[in-house]
Coordinates of C-alpha atoms in Angstrom, one line a residue:
M10 CA 43.4 -22.4 32.9
S11 CA 45.1 -17.6 35.2
A12 CA 44.7 -19.7 34.8
T13 CA 42.6 -19.3 34.5
P14 CA 43.7 -19.6 30.8
P15 CA 43.0 -19.5 25.3
D16 CA 41.7 -17.9 24.6
T17 CA 38.4 -19.2 23.1
G18 CA 35.1 -19.9 24.8
Q19 CA 37.2 -22.6 26.6
Q20 CA 37.7 -20.3 29.5
A21 CA 34.1 -20.6 30.4
A22 CA 35.0 -24.1 31.4
L23 CA 38.3 -23.2 32.9
N24 CA 37.5 -19.9 34.6
G25 CA 37.3 -21.7 37.9
A26 CA 40.8 -23.1 37.1
A27 CA 42.1 -19.7 36.0
A28 CA 40.7 -18.1 39.2
R29 CA 42.5 -20.7 41.3
E30 CA 45.7 -20.2 39.3
V31 CA 45.6 -16.6 40.3
S32 CA 44.4 -17.0 43.9
T33 CA 46.5 -20.0 44.9
A34 CA 49.8 -18.5 43.7
A35 CA 48.9 -15.5 45.8
A36 CA 48.4 -17.7 48.8
S37 CA 52.1 -18.3 49.0
N38 CA 52.7 -14.7 49.5
A39 CA 50.0 -13.8 52.0
T40 CA 52.2 -13.4 55.0
A41 CA 51.6 -9.8 56.1
M42 CA 49.2 -9.1 58.9
P43 CA 45.9 -7.6 58.0
S44 CA 44.8 -4.2 59.1
Q45 CA 42.5 -4.6 62.1
G46 CA 41.1 -1.1 62.4
A47 CA 40.4 -0.2 58.8
P48 CA 37.1 1.6 58.4
T49 CA 34.2 -0.4 56.8
R50 CA 34.0 2.0 53.8
R51 CA 37.8 1.6 53.2
L52 CA 37.4 -2.1 53.3
G53 CA 34.6 -2.0 50.8
L54 CA 36.6 0.1 48.4
A55 CA 39.6 -2.2 48.9
L56 CA 37.5 -5.2 48.0
A57 CA 36.1 -3.4 45.0
V58 CA 39.7 -2.8 43.7
I59 CA 40.8 -6.4 44.3
A60 CA 37.7 -8.0 42.9
T61 CA 37.7 -5.8 39.8
A62 CA 41.4 -6.7 39.2
Q63 CA 40.4 -10.4 39.4
L64 CA 37.5 -9.7 37.0
M65 CA 39.9 -8.2 34.5
V66 CA 42.2 -11.2 34.4
V67 CA 39.4 -13.8 34.2
L68 CA 37.4 -11.7 31.7
D69 CA 40.3 -11.1 29.4
A70 CA 40.7 -14.7 28.5
T71 CA 37.1 -15.3 27.4
I72 CA 36.4 -11.9 25.9
V73 CA 39.4 -12.3 23.5
N74 CA 38.4 -15.8 22.5
V75 CA 35.0 -14.8 21.2
A76 CA 36.7 -12.3 18.9
L77 CA 39.2 -14.8 17.4
P78 CA 37.5 -15.3 14.0
H79 CA 37.2 -11.5 13.6
I80 CA 40.9 -11.0 14.6
Q81 CA 41.9 -13.7 12.0
T82 CA 40.0 -11.9 9.3
A83 CA 41.3 -8.4 10.2
L84 CA 45.0 -9.3 10.6
G85 CA 45.4 -12.2 8.3
F86 CA 46.4 -14.9 10.8
S87 CA 46.8 -18.4 9.5
N88 CA 44.9 -21.2 11.2
S89 CA 47.8 -22.4 13.3
G90 CA 49.1 -18.9 13.8
L91 CA 45.7 -17.9 15.3
E92 CA 46.4 -20.2 18.2
W93 CA 49.2 -17.9 19.3
V94 CA 46.8 -15.2 20.2
V95 CA 45.9 -17.7 22.9
N96 CA 49.3 -19.2 23.5
A97 CA 51.3 -16.0 23.8
Y98 CA 49.2 -14.8 26.7
A99 CA 48.9 -18.2 28.3
L100 CA 52.6 -19.0 28.3
A101 CA 53.7 -15.5 29.5
F102 CA 51.1 -15.6 32.3
G103 CA 51.5 -19.2 33.3
G104 CA 55.3 -19.2 33.0
L105 CA 55.8 -16.1 35.1
L106 CA 53.1 -16.6 37.6
L107 CA 55.3 -17.9 40.4
L108 CA 57.9 -15.3 39.7
G109 CA 55.2 -12.6 40.0
G110 CA 54.2 -13.9 43.3
R111 CA 57.8 -14.0 44.5
S112 CA 58.3 -10.4 43.3
G113 CA 55.3 -9.2 45.4
D114 CA 56.8 -11.1 48.4
L115 CA 60.1 -9.3 48.1
L116 CA 59.3 -5.9 46.7
G117 CA 55.8 -5.2 48.3
R118 CA 52.5 -6.6 47.1
R119 CA 50.7 -3.3 46.5
R120 CA 53.7 -2.0 44.5
V121 CA 53.9 -5.1 42.3
F122 CA 50.1 -5.2 42.0
I123 CA 49.9 -1.6 40.6
A124 CA 52.9 -2.2 38.3
G125 CA 51.3 -5.3 36.9
I126 CA 47.9 -3.6 36.4
L127 CA 49.5 -0.7 34.6
L128 CA 51.5 -3.0 32.3
F129 CA 48.4 -5.1 31.6
S130 CA 46.4 -1.9 30.7
L131 CA 49.1 -0.5 28.5
A132 CA 49.4 -3.8 26.7
S133 CA 45.7 -3.9 26.2
L134 CA 45.8 -0.4 24.7
L135 CA 48.5 -1.4 22.3
G136 CA 46.7 -4.6 21.4
G137 CA 43.6 -2.6 20.5
F138 CA 45.6 -0.6 18.0
A139 CA 47.3 -3.6 16.4
T140 CA 47.6 -3.6 12.6
S141 CA 49.7 -6.8 12.2
E142 CA 50.1 -10.3 13.6
A143 CA 53.5 -9.5 15.3
W144 CA 52.1 -6.3 16.9
L145 CA 49.1 -8.1 18.5
L146 CA 51.2 -11.1 19.7
T147 CA 53.7 -8.8 21.3
A148 CA 50.8 -7.0 23.1
R149 CA 49.4 -10.4 24.2
I150 CA 52.8 -11.4 25.7
A151 CA 52.9 -8.1 27.5
Q152 CA 49.4 -8.6 28.8
G153 CA 50.5 -12.0 30.2
V154 CA 53.5 -10.5 31.9
G155 CA 51.4 -7.8 33.5
G156 CA 48.8 -10.3 34.6
A157 CA 51.5 -12.6 36.0
F158 CA 52.7 -9.8 38.3
A159 CA 49.3 -8.4 39.2
A160 CA 47.2 -11.5 39.8
P161 CA 49.3 -13.4 42.4
T162 CA 49.2 -10.4 44.7
A163 CA 45.4 -9.9 44.6
L164 CA 44.5 -12.6 47.0
S165 CA 47.4 -11.9 49.4
L166 CA 46.2 -8.3 49.5
I167 CA 42.9 -9.6 50.9
A168 CA 44.8 -11.2 53.7
V169 CA 46.8 -8.0 54.3
T170 CA 43.7 -5.8 54.2
F171 CA 40.9 -7.7 55.9
P172 CA 40.9 -9.0 59.5
E173 CA 40.3 -12.6 60.2
G174 CA 36.7 -13.7 60.7
P175 CA 33.5 -12.5 58.9
P176 CA 35.2 -9.5 57.1
R177 CA 37.8 -11.8 55.4
N178 CA 35.2 -14.5 54.8
R179 CA 32.9 -12.1 53.0
A180 CA 35.8 -10.7 51.0
M181 CA 36.8 -14.2 49.9
G182 CA 33.2 -14.9 48.9
V183 CA 33.0 -11.8 46.7
Y184 CA 36.4 -12.6 45.2
A185 CA 35.5 -16.2 44.4
G186 CA 32.1 -15.0 43.0
M187 CA 33.8 -12.5 40.7
S188 CA 36.2 -15.3 39.5
V189 CA 33.3 -17.5 38.6
A190 CA 31.2 -14.7 37.0
G191 CA 34.2 -13.3 35.1
G192 CA 34.2 -16.0 32.4
A193 CA 30.5 -15.7 31.7
V194 CA 30.7 -11.9 31.7
G195 CA 33.6 -12.1 29.2
L196 CA 31.7 -14.3 26.8
L197 CA 28.7 -12.0 26.8
L198 CA 30.6 -8.7 26.8
G199 CA 32.9 -10.0 24.1
G200 CA 29.9 -10.8 21.9
V201 CA 28.3 -7.4 22.5
L202 CA 31.6 -5.5 21.8
V203 CA 32.4 -7.5 18.6
T204 CA 28.8 -7.4 17.3
Y205 CA 28.1 -3.7 17.9
L206 CA 31.6 -2.1 18.0
S207 CA 34.7 -3.9 16.9
W208 CA 37.1 -6.7 18.0
R209 CA 39.5 -4.0 19.1
W210 CA 37.2 -3.1 22.0
V211 CA 37.8 -6.4 23.7
F212 CA 41.3 -4.9 24.4
F213 CA 40.3 -1.3 24.9
V214 CA 37.8 -2.2 27.6
N215 CA 40.7 -3.0 30.0
V216 CA 42.2 0.4 29.8
P217 CA 39.8 2.5 31.8
L218 CA 39.4 -0.3 34.4
G219 CA 43.1 -0.6 34.8
L220 CA 43.7 3.1 35.2
L221 CA 40.9 3.4 37.9
L222 CA 42.5 0.4 39.7
A223 CA 46.0 2.0 39.6
L224 CA 44.7 5.3 41.0
A225 CA 42.5 3.7 43.7
A226 CA 45.0 1.1 44.9
P227 CA 47.4 3.4 46.8
R228 CA 44.4 5.0 48.6
V229 CA 42.6 1.9 49.8
L230 CA 45.3 -0.9 49.9
G231 CA 48.0 -1.2 52.5
E232 CA 51.6 -2.1 51.6
S233 CA 53.4 -5.2 52.8
A234 CA 56.9 -5.1 54.2
R235 CA 59.8 -6.0 51.9
R236 CA 61.6 -9.2 52.5
R237 CA 65.1 -10.3 51.8
G238 CA 65.5 -13.0 49.2
Q239 CA 66.6 -13.9 45.7
F240 CA 64.7 -14.2 42.5
D241 CA 64.9 -17.4 40.6
L242 CA 65.4 -15.6 37.3
P243 CA 67.4 -18.4 35.6
G244 CA 64.6 -20.8 36.4
A245 CA 61.9 -18.5 35.1
I246 CA 63.8 -17.7 31.9
T247 CA 64.7 -21.3 31.0
G248 CA 61.2 -22.6 31.9
S249 CA 59.2 -20.0 30.1
L250 CA 61.5 -20.1 27.0
G251 CA 61.5 -23.9 27.0
L252 CA 57.7 -24.1 27.0
A253 CA 57.4 -21.4 24.4
A254 CA 59.9 -23.2 22.1
L255 CA 58.0 -26.5 22.6
V256 CA 54.6 -25.0 21.7
Y257 CA 56.0 -23.1 18.8
G258 CA 57.6 -26.2 17.4
L259 CA 54.4 -28.2 17.7
S260 CA 52.2 -25.4 16.2
S261 CA 54.6 -24.9 13.3
A262 CA 54.6 -28.7 12.6
A263 CA 50.8 -28.7 12.0
T264 CA 49.8 -29.7 8.5
G265 CA 48.2 -26.8 6.6
Q266 CA 45.1 -26.9 4.4
N267 CA 47.3 -27.6 1.4
G268 CA 48.2 -31.0 2.9
V269 CA 51.9 -30.2 3.4
S270 CA 53.5 -31.6 6.5
H271 CA 56.0 -29.4 8.3
W272 CA 57.5 -31.9 10.8
G273 CA 60.8 -31.9 8.9
D274 CA 61.1 -28.2 8.6
T275 CA 64.3 -26.7 10.1
K276 CA 62.5 -24.3 12.4
V277 CA 60.4 -27.1 13.8
I278 CA 63.4 -29.3 14.5
V279 CA 65.4 -26.4 16.0
S280 CA 62.5 -25.3 18.2
L281 CA 61.9 -28.8 19.6
V282 CA 65.6 -29.4 20.3
A283 CA 65.9 -26.0 21.9
A284 CA 62.8 -26.8 24.0
A285 CA 64.4 -30.0 25.2
V286 CA 67.7 -28.3 26.1
L287 CA 66.0 -25.4 28.0
L288 CA 63.6 -27.6 29.9
V289 CA 66.4 -29.9 31.0
A290 CA 68.4 -26.8 32.1
F291 CA 65.3 -25.7 34.0
G292 CA 65.1 -29.0 35.9
I293 CA 68.8 -28.8 36.8
I294 CA 68.5 -25.2 38.0
E295 CA 65.5 -26.0 40.1
V296 CA 67.2 -28.9 41.8
R297 CA 70.2 -26.7 42.7
S298 CA 68.5 -23.4 43.4
R299 CA 67.9 -22.4 47.0
S300 CA 65.0 -20.1 45.9
A301 CA 63.5 -22.5 43.3
L302 CA 60.3 -21.6 41.6
L303 CA 59.5 -25.4 41.6
P304 CA 60.8 -27.0 44.7
I305 CA 61.4 -30.7 44.0
R306 CA 60.2 -31.7 47.4
V307 CA 56.7 -30.7 46.4
L308 CA 56.6 -33.4 43.7
R309 CA 57.6 -36.3 46.0
S310 CA 54.0 -37.1 47.0
R311 CA 52.4 -39.5 44.5
D312 CA 48.9 -38.1 45.3
R313 CA 50.1 -34.5 44.8
T314 CA 52.0 -35.3 41.6
G315 CA 48.9 -37.2 40.3
A316 CA 46.8 -34.2 40.9
Y317 CA 49.2 -32.1 38.9
L318 CA 49.2 -34.5 36.1
I319 CA 45.3 -34.6 36.0
S320 CA 45.4 -30.8 36.1
L321 CA 47.7 -30.8 33.1
C322 CA 45.4 -33.2 31.3
I323 CA 42.4 -30.9 32.0
G324 CA 44.1 -27.9 30.5
T325 CA 45.4 -29.9 27.5
A326 CA 42.0 -31.3 26.7
L327 CA 39.8 -28.3 27.3
F328 CA 41.7 -25.4 25.9
G329 CA 42.1 -27.0 22.5
M330 CA 38.6 -28.4 22.5
F331 CA 36.9 -25.1 23.0
F332 CA 39.3 -23.2 20.8
F333 CA 38.1 -25.4 17.8
L334 CA 34.5 -25.5 19.0
T335 CA 34.3 -21.7 18.9
L336 CA 35.7 -21.7 15.3
F337 CA 33.3 -24.4 14.4
V338 CA 30.1 -22.7 15.6
Q339 CA 31.1 -19.4 14.0
N340 CA 32.6 -20.5 10.7
V341 CA 30.5 -23.6 10.0
W342 CA 27.2 -22.9 11.8
G343 CA 27.4 -19.2 11.1
Y344 CA 27.0 -18.1 14.8
S345 CA 27.6 -14.4 15.6
A346 CA 30.1 -13.6 18.3
L347 CA 27.2 -12.7 20.7
R348 CA 25.3 -15.9 20.0
T349 CA 28.6 -17.8 20.5
G350 CA 29.0 -16.3 24.0
V351 CA 25.4 -17.0 24.9
S352 CA 25.8 -20.6 23.8
Y353 CA 28.5 -21.3 26.4
L354 CA 26.5 -20.0 29.3
P355 CA 25.0 -23.4 30.2
L356 CA 28.5 -24.8 30.4
A357 CA 29.6 -22.2 32.9
G358 CA 26.5 -22.7 35.0
M359 CA 26.9 -26.5 35.0
I360 CA 30.5 -26.2 36.1
L361 CA 29.4 -23.9 39.0
V362 CA 26.7 -26.3 40.1
A363 CA 28.9 -29.4 39.8
S364 CA 31.7 -27.7 41.8
A365 CA 29.2 -26.9 44.5
V366 CA 28.0 -30.5 44.7
A367 CA 31.6 -31.7 44.8
S368 CA 32.5 -29.4 47.7
Q369 CA 29.7 -31.1 49.7
L370 CA 30.5 -34.6 48.7
V371 CA 34.2 -34.6 49.1
N372 CA 34.0 -34.7 52.9
R373 CA 31.6 -37.6 52.7
I374 CA 33.1 -39.9 50.1
G375 CA 36.6 -38.6 49.6
A376 CA 38.5 -37.1 46.6
R377 CA 39.3 -40.3 44.6
P378 CA 35.7 -41.3 43.8
L379 CA 34.9 -37.8 42.6
M380 CA 38.1 -37.7 40.5
I381 CA 37.2 -41.0 38.9
V382 CA 33.6 -40.2 38.2
G383 CA 34.5 -36.7 36.9
S384 CA 37.1 -38.1 34.5
V385 CA 34.6 -40.7 33.2
M386 CA 32.0 -38.0 32.6
A387 CA 34.4 -35.6 30.9
T388 CA 35.7 -38.4 28.7
G389 CA 32.2 -39.4 27.7
G390 CA 31.2 -35.9 27.0
M391 CA 34.2 -35.4 24.6
I392 CA 33.5 -38.7 22.8
W393 CA 29.9 -37.5 22.4
L394 CA 31.1 -34.2 21.1
S395 CA 33.3 -35.9 18.5
R396 CA 30.1 -37.0 16.7
I397 CA 29.1 -33.4 15.9
T398 CA 28.8 -32.6 12.2
E399 CA 28.1 -29.6 10.1
H400 CA 24.4 -30.7 10.0
S401 CA 24.0 -31.0 13.8
T402 CA 22.0 -28.6 15.8
Y403 CA 22.8 -26.8 19.1
A404 CA 20.2 -28.7 21.1
G405 CA 20.9 -32.1 19.5
G406 CA 24.6 -32.0 18.9
L407 CA 26.3 -29.6 21.3
L408 CA 24.2 -28.9 24.4
G409 CA 24.2 -32.4 25.7
P410 CA 28.0 -33.1 25.3
M411 CA 28.8 -29.7 26.7
L412 CA 26.7 -30.2 29.8
L413 CA 28.1 -33.7 30.4
T414 CA 31.7 -32.5 30.0
A415 CA 31.0 -29.5 32.3
T416 CA 29.6 -31.8 35.0
G417 CA 32.7 -33.9 34.9
M418 CA 35.0 -30.9 35.1
G419 CA 33.0 -29.4 37.9
L420 CA 33.4 -32.7 39.9
L421 CA 37.2 -32.7 39.2
F422 CA 38.1 -29.1 40.1
V423 CA 37.4 -29.3 43.9
P424 CA 39.1 -32.7 44.7
I425 CA 42.3 -32.1 42.7
S426 CA 42.6 -28.7 44.4
L427 CA 42.4 -30.4 47.8
V428 CA 44.7 -33.3 46.9
S429 CA 47.3 -30.8 45.8
L430 CA 47.5 -29.5 49.3
T431 CA 47.3 -32.8 51.1
K432 CA 50.2 -33.4 53.6
V433 CA 52.1 -30.5 52.2
A434 CA 54.4 -28.5 54.5
N435 CA 52.9 -25.1 55.6
N436 CA 55.8 -23.2 53.9
D437 CA 55.1 -25.1 50.6
A438 CA 51.2 -24.8 50.6
G439 CA 51.2 -21.7 48.3
V440 CA 53.6 -23.2 45.7
A441 CA 51.8 -26.6 45.9
S442 CA 48.4 -25.0 45.0
S443 CA 50.0 -22.7 42.4
L444 CA 51.6 -25.5 40.5
L445 CA 48.3 -27.2 40.1
N446 CA 47.0 -24.2 38.1
V447 CA 50.2 -23.3 36.3
G448 CA 49.9 -26.9 35.0
Q449 CA 46.5 -26.1 33.6
Q450 CA 47.6 -22.9 32.0
V451 CA 50.7 -24.6 30.4
G452 CA 48.6 -27.6 29.5
G453 CA 46.2 -25.4 27.7
A454 CA 48.9 -24.0 25.5
L455 CA 50.3 -27.4 24.8
G456 CA 46.8 -28.7 24.1
L457 CA 46.2 -26.1 21.4
A458 CA 49.5 -27.1 19.7
V459 CA 48.8 -30.9 19.8
L460 CA 45.1 -30.7 18.9
G461 CA 45.9 -28.1 16.3
T462 CA 48.3 -30.4 14.6
V463 CA 45.8 -33.3 14.6
A464 CA 42.8 -31.1 13.6
W465 CA 44.3 -29.1 10.8
S466 CA 46.0 -32.3 9.4
A467 CA 42.6 -34.0 9.3
V468 CA 41.1 -30.9 7.7
A469 CA 43.8 -30.8 5.0
N470 CA 43.4 -34.5 4.2
S471 CA 39.6 -34.2 4.0
L472 CA 39.8 -31.3 1.6
R473 CA 42.4 -33.2 -0.5
S474 CA 40.3 -36.3 -0.7
Q475 CA 37.1 -34.3 -1.6
A476 CA 38.9 -32.4 -4.3
A477 CA 40.2 -35.6 -5.8
A478 CA 36.7 -37.1 -5.8
A479 CA 35.2 -34.0 -7.3
A480 CA 37.8 -34.0 -10.1
A481 CA 37.1 -37.6 -10.9
A482 CA 33.3 -36.9 -11.0
A483 CA 33.8 -33.9 -13.2
K484 CA 35.5 -36.1 -15.9
T485 CA 32.3 -38.1 -16.3
A486 CA 29.8 -35.4 -15.7
T487 CA 27.4 -34.5 -18.5
V488 CA 26.0 -31.4 -16.8
H489 CA 28.2 -28.4 -16.0
L490 CA 27.6 -26.6 -12.7
S491 CA 27.0 -22.9 -12.6
A492 CA 29.4 -20.6 -10.6
G493 CA 26.9 -20.4 -7.8
Q494 CA 26.5 -24.1 -7.6
Q495 CA 30.3 -24.6 -7.6
A496 CA 30.7 -22.0 -4.8
A497 CA 28.0 -23.8 -2.8
L498 CA 29.7 -27.2 -3.2
Q499 CA 33.0 -25.7 -2.2
K500 CA 31.5 -24.2 0.9
A501 CA 29.9 -27.5 1.8
A502 CA 33.2 -29.3 1.3
T503 CA 35.0 -26.8 3.5
N504 CA 32.4 -27.1 6.2
H505 CA 32.6 -30.9 6.1
A506 CA 36.4 -30.8 6.3
L507 CA 36.3 -28.5 9.3
A508 CA 33.7 -30.6 11.1
H509 CA 35.7 -33.8 10.4
G510 CA 39.1 -32.3 11.4
F511 CA 37.8 -30.7 14.6
S512 CA 36.0 -34.0 15.5
Q513 CA 39.4 -35.7 15.3
G514 CA 40.7 -33.1 17.7
Y515 CA 37.8 -33.9 20.1
V516 CA 38.8 -37.5 20.0
V517 CA 42.3 -36.6 21.1
S518 CA 40.7 -34.5 23.9
A519 CA 38.8 -37.6 25.0
G520 CA 41.9 -39.7 25.0
I521 CA 43.7 -37.1 27.2
M522 CA 40.8 -37.2 29.7
A523 CA 40.9 -41.0 29.6
L524 CA 44.6 -40.7 30.6
A525 CA 43.4 -38.5 33.5
L526 CA 41.1 -41.3 34.5
V527 CA 43.9 -43.8 34.4
I528 CA 46.0 -41.5 36.6
A529 CA 43.1 -41.1 39.1
V530 CA 42.7 -44.9 39.3
V531 CA 46.4 -45.9 39.4
V532 CA 48.2 -43.0 41.1
I533 CA 45.7 -41.4 43.5
R534 CA 45.6 -43.1 46.9
V535 CA 44.6 -40.2 49.2
K536 CA 42.1 -41.1 51.9
R537 CA 39.2 -39.1 53.1
E538 CA 40.8 -38.4 56.5
D539 CA 43.9 -37.1 54.8
L540 CA 41.9 -34.1 53.5
S541 CA 41.1 -32.8 56.9
G542 CA 42.9 -29.7 58.2
I543 CA 43.9 -28.4 54.8
N544 CA 44.3 -24.7 54.8
P545 CA 44.2 -23.3 51.3
M546 CA 45.2 -19.9 52.6
A547 CA 48.3 -21.3 54.3
A548 CA 51.4 -19.1 53.7
P549 CA 55.1 -19.8 53.7
T550 CA 56.8 -19.1 57.0
D551 CA 60.3 -18.6 55.7

């Protein structure tokens, strides 16, 4: 996604992106010198604290997604409203990520890290006790805020704590491994908790972990010096509110199952207009601000801007696709939460394998060929997935498209990360890599809104047409159906409508990834030699 980010089974695909969202934002703040004489035992404990914090952030996304159908049943979320369980966290986290990193830079990384972990844990506790939609969404927003302030400081604390050389390299390896494993662990753990306890435990599980981290951090992590500087609060406020208004407007405009369109509703129009005003104000503030969250100079490279746009496409396509895929396998195929989590494991494994292959090939053939091939494969996988029906099987209808899409995404992650850092000034390296993953997180929230509008509109239209056909058939029928037969027909009609509507959403996802392919072909011009000397841990010098 963070990233990353919803929060459905989609994070298994995007856990690598969410991990980079967290870690690359932190890179912009890793300016303090590491402790050279720390005892080995202390370094091991420090790594355990940092890696566990990373696990919490990555795990939270996927563990909540598995529980979404149960949350909907318990709290009475509407179909479009359920997306906000994902969007509330994603927007707060993605929108405030850069501000969280800046806070650690100015106020001290360990201090901000602990504060973020405590807020994240408190919000998780409140979310577990939620009895209404508003209560849970408020807790999700608070979780996102806490994560945005804790996560960016985690990687920079590795730079502060571990000396250069083998100790830091081993720490980075553990950190990255935890990032990759977190998504799969979240899917499985979420399934276990929902199946054997309750959906509320997907939130409660964060509380003891958070408290242990907050208690251990002051004892094993060093503090960085405070720096003078200003917060870009106007930029953070206008940007976050603008994106929230945009996604709210799009989500509210979605056609419901009753077939009523809401694009002309007052709240939709007001939200979209407010989004436009706030985002324009954000752009003006960033151009004029001396401490901008989004320095305009970073966007002047066509290759880097192209990488950001592809990142946005990935988030938009994947988040929405896997949100609806999770609802499909549970509501239509009748999968349990645990079985749903297990079904996504091949996807996570294939992304890991494809990313490893891409890391080896990028130095041989360059970034552009991998980005083109990855976009083609991801597009093909989503087109294949759009053919899934209520009668398909896991092996015949889901596994193949999922593996093809995962391979394409794995081939994309490494090159777009490298291109985002190509020819960037050293003092902009952190924000350049952060923007890549903020784009994925925000793109995911926007994707849920856009795909939700398309999918639920198609579901409503299908239900309406089936109801009309059934009414016409009933007029000429000579045999009356029993109550059980009518219920079975209604269930079949609902399953067909969901399969049809969600398949239309997958077609939109395929179109978005096709746009990523166009961007890779037309915009990206980076050469293989341009990728040499990139330092993903580069930190600002000012």
